[in-house]
Coordinates of C-alpha atoms in Angstrom, one line a residue:
M1 CA -146.0 19.3 23.6
D2 CA -149.6 19.6 22.3
T3 CA -150.7 16.2 23.8
K4 CA -154.1 15.2 22.6
G5 CA -156.7 15.4 25.4
R6 CA -154.4 17.5 27.7
T7 CA -153.6 20.6 25.7
K8 CA -155.5 23.8 26.3
D9 CA -154.7 24.9 22.8
T10 CA -158.0 23.8 21.3
V11 CA -160.2 25.1 18.5
N12 CA -162.3 27.1 21.0
A13 CA -159.1 28.6 22.4
R14 CA -158.1 29.7 18.9
L15 CA -161.6 31.2 18.4
D16 CA -161.1 33.2 21.6
I17 CA -157.7 34.4 20.3
Q18 CA -159.3 35.4 17.0
E19 CA -162.0 37.4 18.9
I20 CA -160.1 39.2 21.7
C21 CA -156.4 39.0 20.7
R22 CA -154.3 40.4 17.9
R23 CA -152.3 37.2 16.9
P24 CA -153.1 36.5 13.3
A25 CA -150.6 33.7 13.2
L26 CA -152.8 31.7 15.6
H27 CA -156.1 32.3 13.8
L28 CA -157.9 29.3 12.4
V29 CA -157.5 28.8 8.6
Q30 CA -160.4 27.7 6.4
D31 CA -159.7 26.3 2.9
G32 CA -161.8 26.3 -0.2
R33 CA -163.7 23.2 0.9
G34 CA -164.8 24.7 4.1
R35 CA -162.5 22.6 6.3
I36 CA -160.9 24.4 9.3
S37 CA -157.3 23.8 10.2
K38 CA -155.3 24.9 13.3
P39 CA -151.9 26.3 12.5
R40 CA -149.1 25.0 14.7
A41 CA -148.4 27.5 17.5
P42 CA -144.8 28.7 18.0
Y43 CA -145.0 27.6 21.7
T44 CA -145.4 24.0 20.8
L45 CA -142.8 21.4 19.7
N46 CA -143.0 19.6 16.4
K47 CA -143.1 15.8 16.3
Q48 CA -139.3 15.4 15.9
Q49 CA -138.6 17.7 18.8
N50 CA -141.1 15.8 20.9
L51 CA -139.4 12.6 20.2
E52 CA -136.0 14.1 21.0
L53 CA -137.3 15.4 24.4
L54 CA -138.8 12.0 25.3
Q55 CA -135.6 10.2 24.4
W56 CA -133.6 12.7 26.4
V57 CA -135.7 12.1 29.5
K58 CA -135.6 8.4 28.9
D59 CA -131.8 8.4 28.9
L60 CA -131.5 10.9 31.8
K61 CA -129.5 9.7 34.8
L62 CA -130.3 11.4 38.1
P63 CA -128.7 11.0 41.6
D64 CA -130.1 8.1 43.6
G65 CA -133.2 9.1 45.6
Y66 CA -133.5 12.5 43.8
A67 CA -136.5 11.5 41.8
S68 CA -138.3 8.3 40.7
N69 CA -137.4 6.5 37.5
L70 CA -138.6 9.0 34.9
K71 CA -137.9 6.5 32.2
R72 CA -141.0 4.7 33.2
C73 CA -143.1 7.9 32.5
V74 CA -142.1 8.1 28.9
N75 CA -144.3 6.7 26.1
M76 CA -142.3 6.9 22.9
H77 CA -145.1 5.3 20.8
E78 CA -147.7 7.9 21.7
G79 CA -145.2 10.7 22.2
K80 CA -146.2 11.8 25.7
F81 CA -145.5 11.6 29.4
F82 CA -147.7 9.6 31.7
G83 CA -147.9 8.6 35.4
M84 CA -145.7 11.3 36.7
K85 CA -146.1 11.9 40.4
S86 CA -146.3 15.3 42.1
H87 CA -142.6 15.1 43.1
D88 CA -141.6 14.1 39.6
C89 CA -143.3 17.2 38.3
H90 CA -141.6 19.2 41.0
V91 CA -138.1 18.0 39.9
F92 CA -139.0 18.4 36.2
F93 CA -140.2 22.0 36.7
Q94 CA -137.3 23.1 38.8
R95 CA -134.3 21.4 37.2
L96 CA -135.2 20.0 33.7
L97 CA -137.6 22.6 32.3
P98 CA -135.0 25.0 30.8
W99 CA -133.1 22.1 29.1
A100 CA -136.2 20.2 28.0
F101 CA -137.7 23.1 26.0
K102 CA -134.6 24.8 24.7
A103 CA -135.9 24.1 21.2
L104 CA -138.6 26.8 21.6
P105 CA -138.0 30.4 20.4
K106 CA -135.9 32.4 22.8
E107 CA -138.6 34.7 24.0
M108 CA -140.8 31.8 25.1
W109 CA -137.9 29.7 26.4
S110 CA -136.8 32.7 28.6
I111 CA -140.3 32.9 30.2
L112 CA -140.3 29.2 31.1
T113 CA -136.7 29.5 32.5
N114 CA -137.8 32.4 34.7
F115 CA -140.5 30.2 36.2
S116 CA -138.1 27.4 36.7
V117 CA -135.6 29.7 38.5
F118 CA -138.5 31.2 40.6
F119 CA -139.7 27.9 41.9
R120 CA -136.1 26.7 42.5
E121 CA -135.4 29.8 44.6
I122 CA -138.5 29.6 46.8
C123 CA -138.0 25.9 47.4
A124 CA -134.3 26.3 48.5
S125 CA -133.3 25.1 51.9
E126 CA -132.0 28.5 52.7
L127 CA -134.0 31.6 51.8
N128 CA -132.7 35.1 51.1
V129 CA -135.3 37.7 52.1
E130 CA -134.0 40.4 49.7
K131 CA -134.0 37.9 46.8
L132 CA -137.6 36.9 47.7
R133 CA -138.6 40.5 47.6
L134 CA -137.2 40.8 44.1
L135 CA -138.9 37.6 43.0
E136 CA -142.2 38.9 44.4
A137 CA -141.8 42.0 42.3
S138 CA -140.8 40.3 39.1
M139 CA -143.4 37.5 39.1
P140 CA -146.3 39.8 37.9
I141 CA -144.1 40.9 35.0
T142 CA -143.3 37.3 34.1
Q143 CA -147.1 36.5 34.2
C144 CA -147.7 39.4 31.8
K145 CA -145.1 38.0 29.4
L146 CA -146.8 34.6 29.7
E147 CA -150.2 36.1 28.8
K148 CA -148.7 37.5 25.6
V149 CA -147.6 34.1 24.4
F150 CA -150.2 31.5 25.5
P151 CA -154.0 31.5 24.8
P152 CA -156.4 32.9 27.4
S153 CA -157.7 29.3 28.1
F154 CA -154.4 28.4 29.6
F155 CA -154.9 30.7 32.5
D156 CA -156.8 29.8 35.6
S157 CA -156.3 30.1 39.4
M158 CA -153.2 27.8 39.3
E159 CA -151.4 30.1 36.9
H160 CA -152.2 33.1 39.1
L161 CA -150.9 31.4 42.3
P162 CA -147.2 32.1 41.8
V163 CA -147.8 35.8 42.3
H164 CA -148.3 35.0 46.0
L165 CA -145.8 32.2 46.6
A166 CA -142.7 34.5 47.1
Y167 CA -144.6 36.4 49.9
E168 CA -145.7 33.1 51.4
A169 CA -142.1 31.8 51.5
R170 CA -140.9 35.1 53.0
V171 CA -143.5 34.8 55.8
G172 CA -143.7 31.1 56.3
G173 CA -140.1 30.1 55.9
P174 CA -138.5 27.2 53.8
Q175 CA -141.0 25.0 51.9
Q176 CA -139.5 21.8 53.3
Y177 CA -141.3 22.3 56.5
R178 CA -144.7 23.2 54.9
W179 CA -145.3 21.1 51.8
M180 CA -147.4 18.0 51.5
Y181 CA -145.0 15.3 50.3
P182 CA -144.4 13.6 53.8
F183 CA -148.2 13.5 54.4
E184 CA -148.9 12.1 50.9
R185 CA -146.3 9.4 51.4
F186 CA -147.8 8.5 54.8
L187 CA -151.3 8.4 53.5
R188 CA -150.1 5.9 50.8
T189 CA -148.6 3.8 53.6
L190 CA -151.9 3.8 55.4
K191 CA -153.9 2.9 52.3
Q192 CA -151.6 -0.1 51.8
K193 CA -152.7 -1.4 55.2
I194 CA -156.4 -1.5 54.3
K195 CA -157.4 -5.1 53.6
N196 CA -161.1 -4.8 54.5
P197 CA -162.8 -1.9 52.7
T198 CA -165.8 -2.1 55.0
H199 CA -163.7 -1.5 58.1
V200 CA -161.0 1.0 57.0
E201 CA -160.1 2.3 60.5
G202 CA -160.0 -1.2 62.0
S203 CA -157.7 -2.5 59.2
I204 CA -155.3 0.4 59.7
A205 CA -155.2 -0.1 63.5
E206 CA -154.7 -3.8 63.3
A207 CA -151.9 -3.6 60.7
Y208 CA -150.2 -0.8 62.8
L209 CA -150.2 -3.0 65.9
V210 CA -148.8 -6.0 64.0
E211 CA -146.1 -3.8 62.5
E212 CA -145.2 -2.4 65.9
A213 CA -145.0 -5.8 67.5
A214 CA -142.8 -7.1 64.7
K215 CA -140.4 -4.2 65.0
F216 CA -140.2 -4.5 68.8
S217 CA -139.5 -8.2 68.6
S218 CA -136.7 -7.7 66.0
Y219 CA -134.6 -6.0 68.7
Y220 CA -134.2 -9.4 70.4
H221 CA -132.9 -11.2 67.3
P222 CA -129.2 -11.9 67.0
P223 CA -127.2 -9.3 65.1
E224 CA -126.5 -11.7 62.1
M225 CA -130.3 -12.2 61.5
M226 CA -131.6 -10.0 58.7
S227 CA -135.1 -8.5 59.2
R228 CA -137.1 -5.8 57.6
W229 CA -135.3 -3.2 59.7
R230 CA -131.9 -4.7 59.2
R231 CA -131.9 -5.6 55.6
V232 CA -129.0 -4.9 53.2
P233 CA -129.4 -1.3 51.8
R234 CA -130.6 -0.9 48.2
N235 CA -127.1 0.3 47.1
D236 CA -124.8 -2.0 49.0
A237 CA -121.2 -0.6 49.0
G238 CA -119.8 -3.9 50.2
D239 CA -118.8 -2.5 53.5
T240 CA -118.3 -4.7 56.6
R241 CA -121.1 -5.3 59.1
D242 CA -118.9 -5.8 62.2
Q243 CA -120.3 -4.3 65.3
K244 CA -117.0 -2.6 66.3
S245 CA -116.9 1.0 65.2
I246 CA -113.3 0.9 63.9
F247 CA -114.2 -1.8 61.4
N248 CA -117.3 0.0 60.0
Y249 CA -115.7 2.3 57.5
P250 CA -117.4 1.9 54.1
G251 CA -115.5 0.7 51.1
R252 CA -114.7 -2.3 49.0
V253 CA -111.5 -4.2 48.0
V254 CA -109.8 -3.3 44.8
G255 CA -107.3 -5.3 42.8
K256 CA -106.1 -8.9 43.1
H257 CA -106.4 -10.7 46.4
W258 CA -103.2 -11.6 48.2
K259 CA -102.1 -12.7 51.6
S260 CA -99.5 -11.2 53.8
T261 CA -98.1 -12.0 57.3
L262 CA -97.3 -9.2 59.7
D263 CA -94.0 -9.3 61.5
G264 CA -93.8 -8.4 65.2
R265 CA -93.3 -4.7 64.7
D266 CA -96.2 -4.3 62.2
K267 CA -98.5 -6.3 64.4
Q268 CA -97.7 -4.2 67.4
V269 CA -98.4 -1.0 65.5
A270 CA -101.8 -2.4 64.2
E271 CA -102.8 -3.4 67.7
W272 CA -101.8 0.0 69.1
Y273 CA -103.9 1.8 66.4
I274 CA -107.0 -0.4 67.1
L275 CA -106.9 0.0 70.8
N276 CA -106.4 3.8 70.6
N277 CA -109.1 4.4 68.0
C278 CA -111.9 2.0 68.9
E279 CA -114.8 3.6 70.8
E280 CA -115.6 0.4 72.6
V281 CA -112.1 0.3 74.2
A282 CA -112.0 4.0 75.2
P283 CA -113.8 3.5 78.7
Y284 CA -111.1 0.9 79.7
L285 CA -108.3 3.2 78.7
K286 CA -109.6 5.9 81.1

């Protein structure tokens, strides 16, 4: 996206290309007045394509809980992303990258797509050992293709890391049991408990004890009293909160409200169904 202050496609990077690479299309251009200009690289989006990408992410709808609200990470005025957390980048890289940069030339888009598929496979809940071996063998080739497109300044230890990730997944197992997201979330929870910066450990310990006491005492509250651990879910489906298991099926009413009176036969059938399908009544039937 060639974001100012974040891109590695700088003037010094173009000088490196001019010195050690054979890419005349990326060389710096000097006009008659001695001013140096940097031609737009084929691996960057123009201004219109940037705005289309940002608008697409802003209008994107993801499943609830799949990622944070990516719309808040879009700055249409400055034409860039900001404030994306590590998990947001994880989702963007695995699921959105091929669609986000489809405006790039095919040879560059295919390289980014290979990276997206690679990380999607090694982060799957179920791993195929043979597929991991193929990914391990193909990643150095993908890296070589990447080096033919991007400037040398783009590459550091992080760009070399994917070469080893397929082997690590094959030896260590699924990523869900080894990545840092749960620990990062827990550290954020602990940081929120710090009210006295001079006594960090004491603040966390005191807040933890208060939280445990409040949670323990909530078990003695009546069922109809809402607390932090009994609050209405964020996406309330309108289901009943009766304690009997047979009345706890989720759902909501549809259509116009109307009343009906059961006759003797229908009432008997309804009572029979409830008594034979309610878990609380099962011990008495035995």
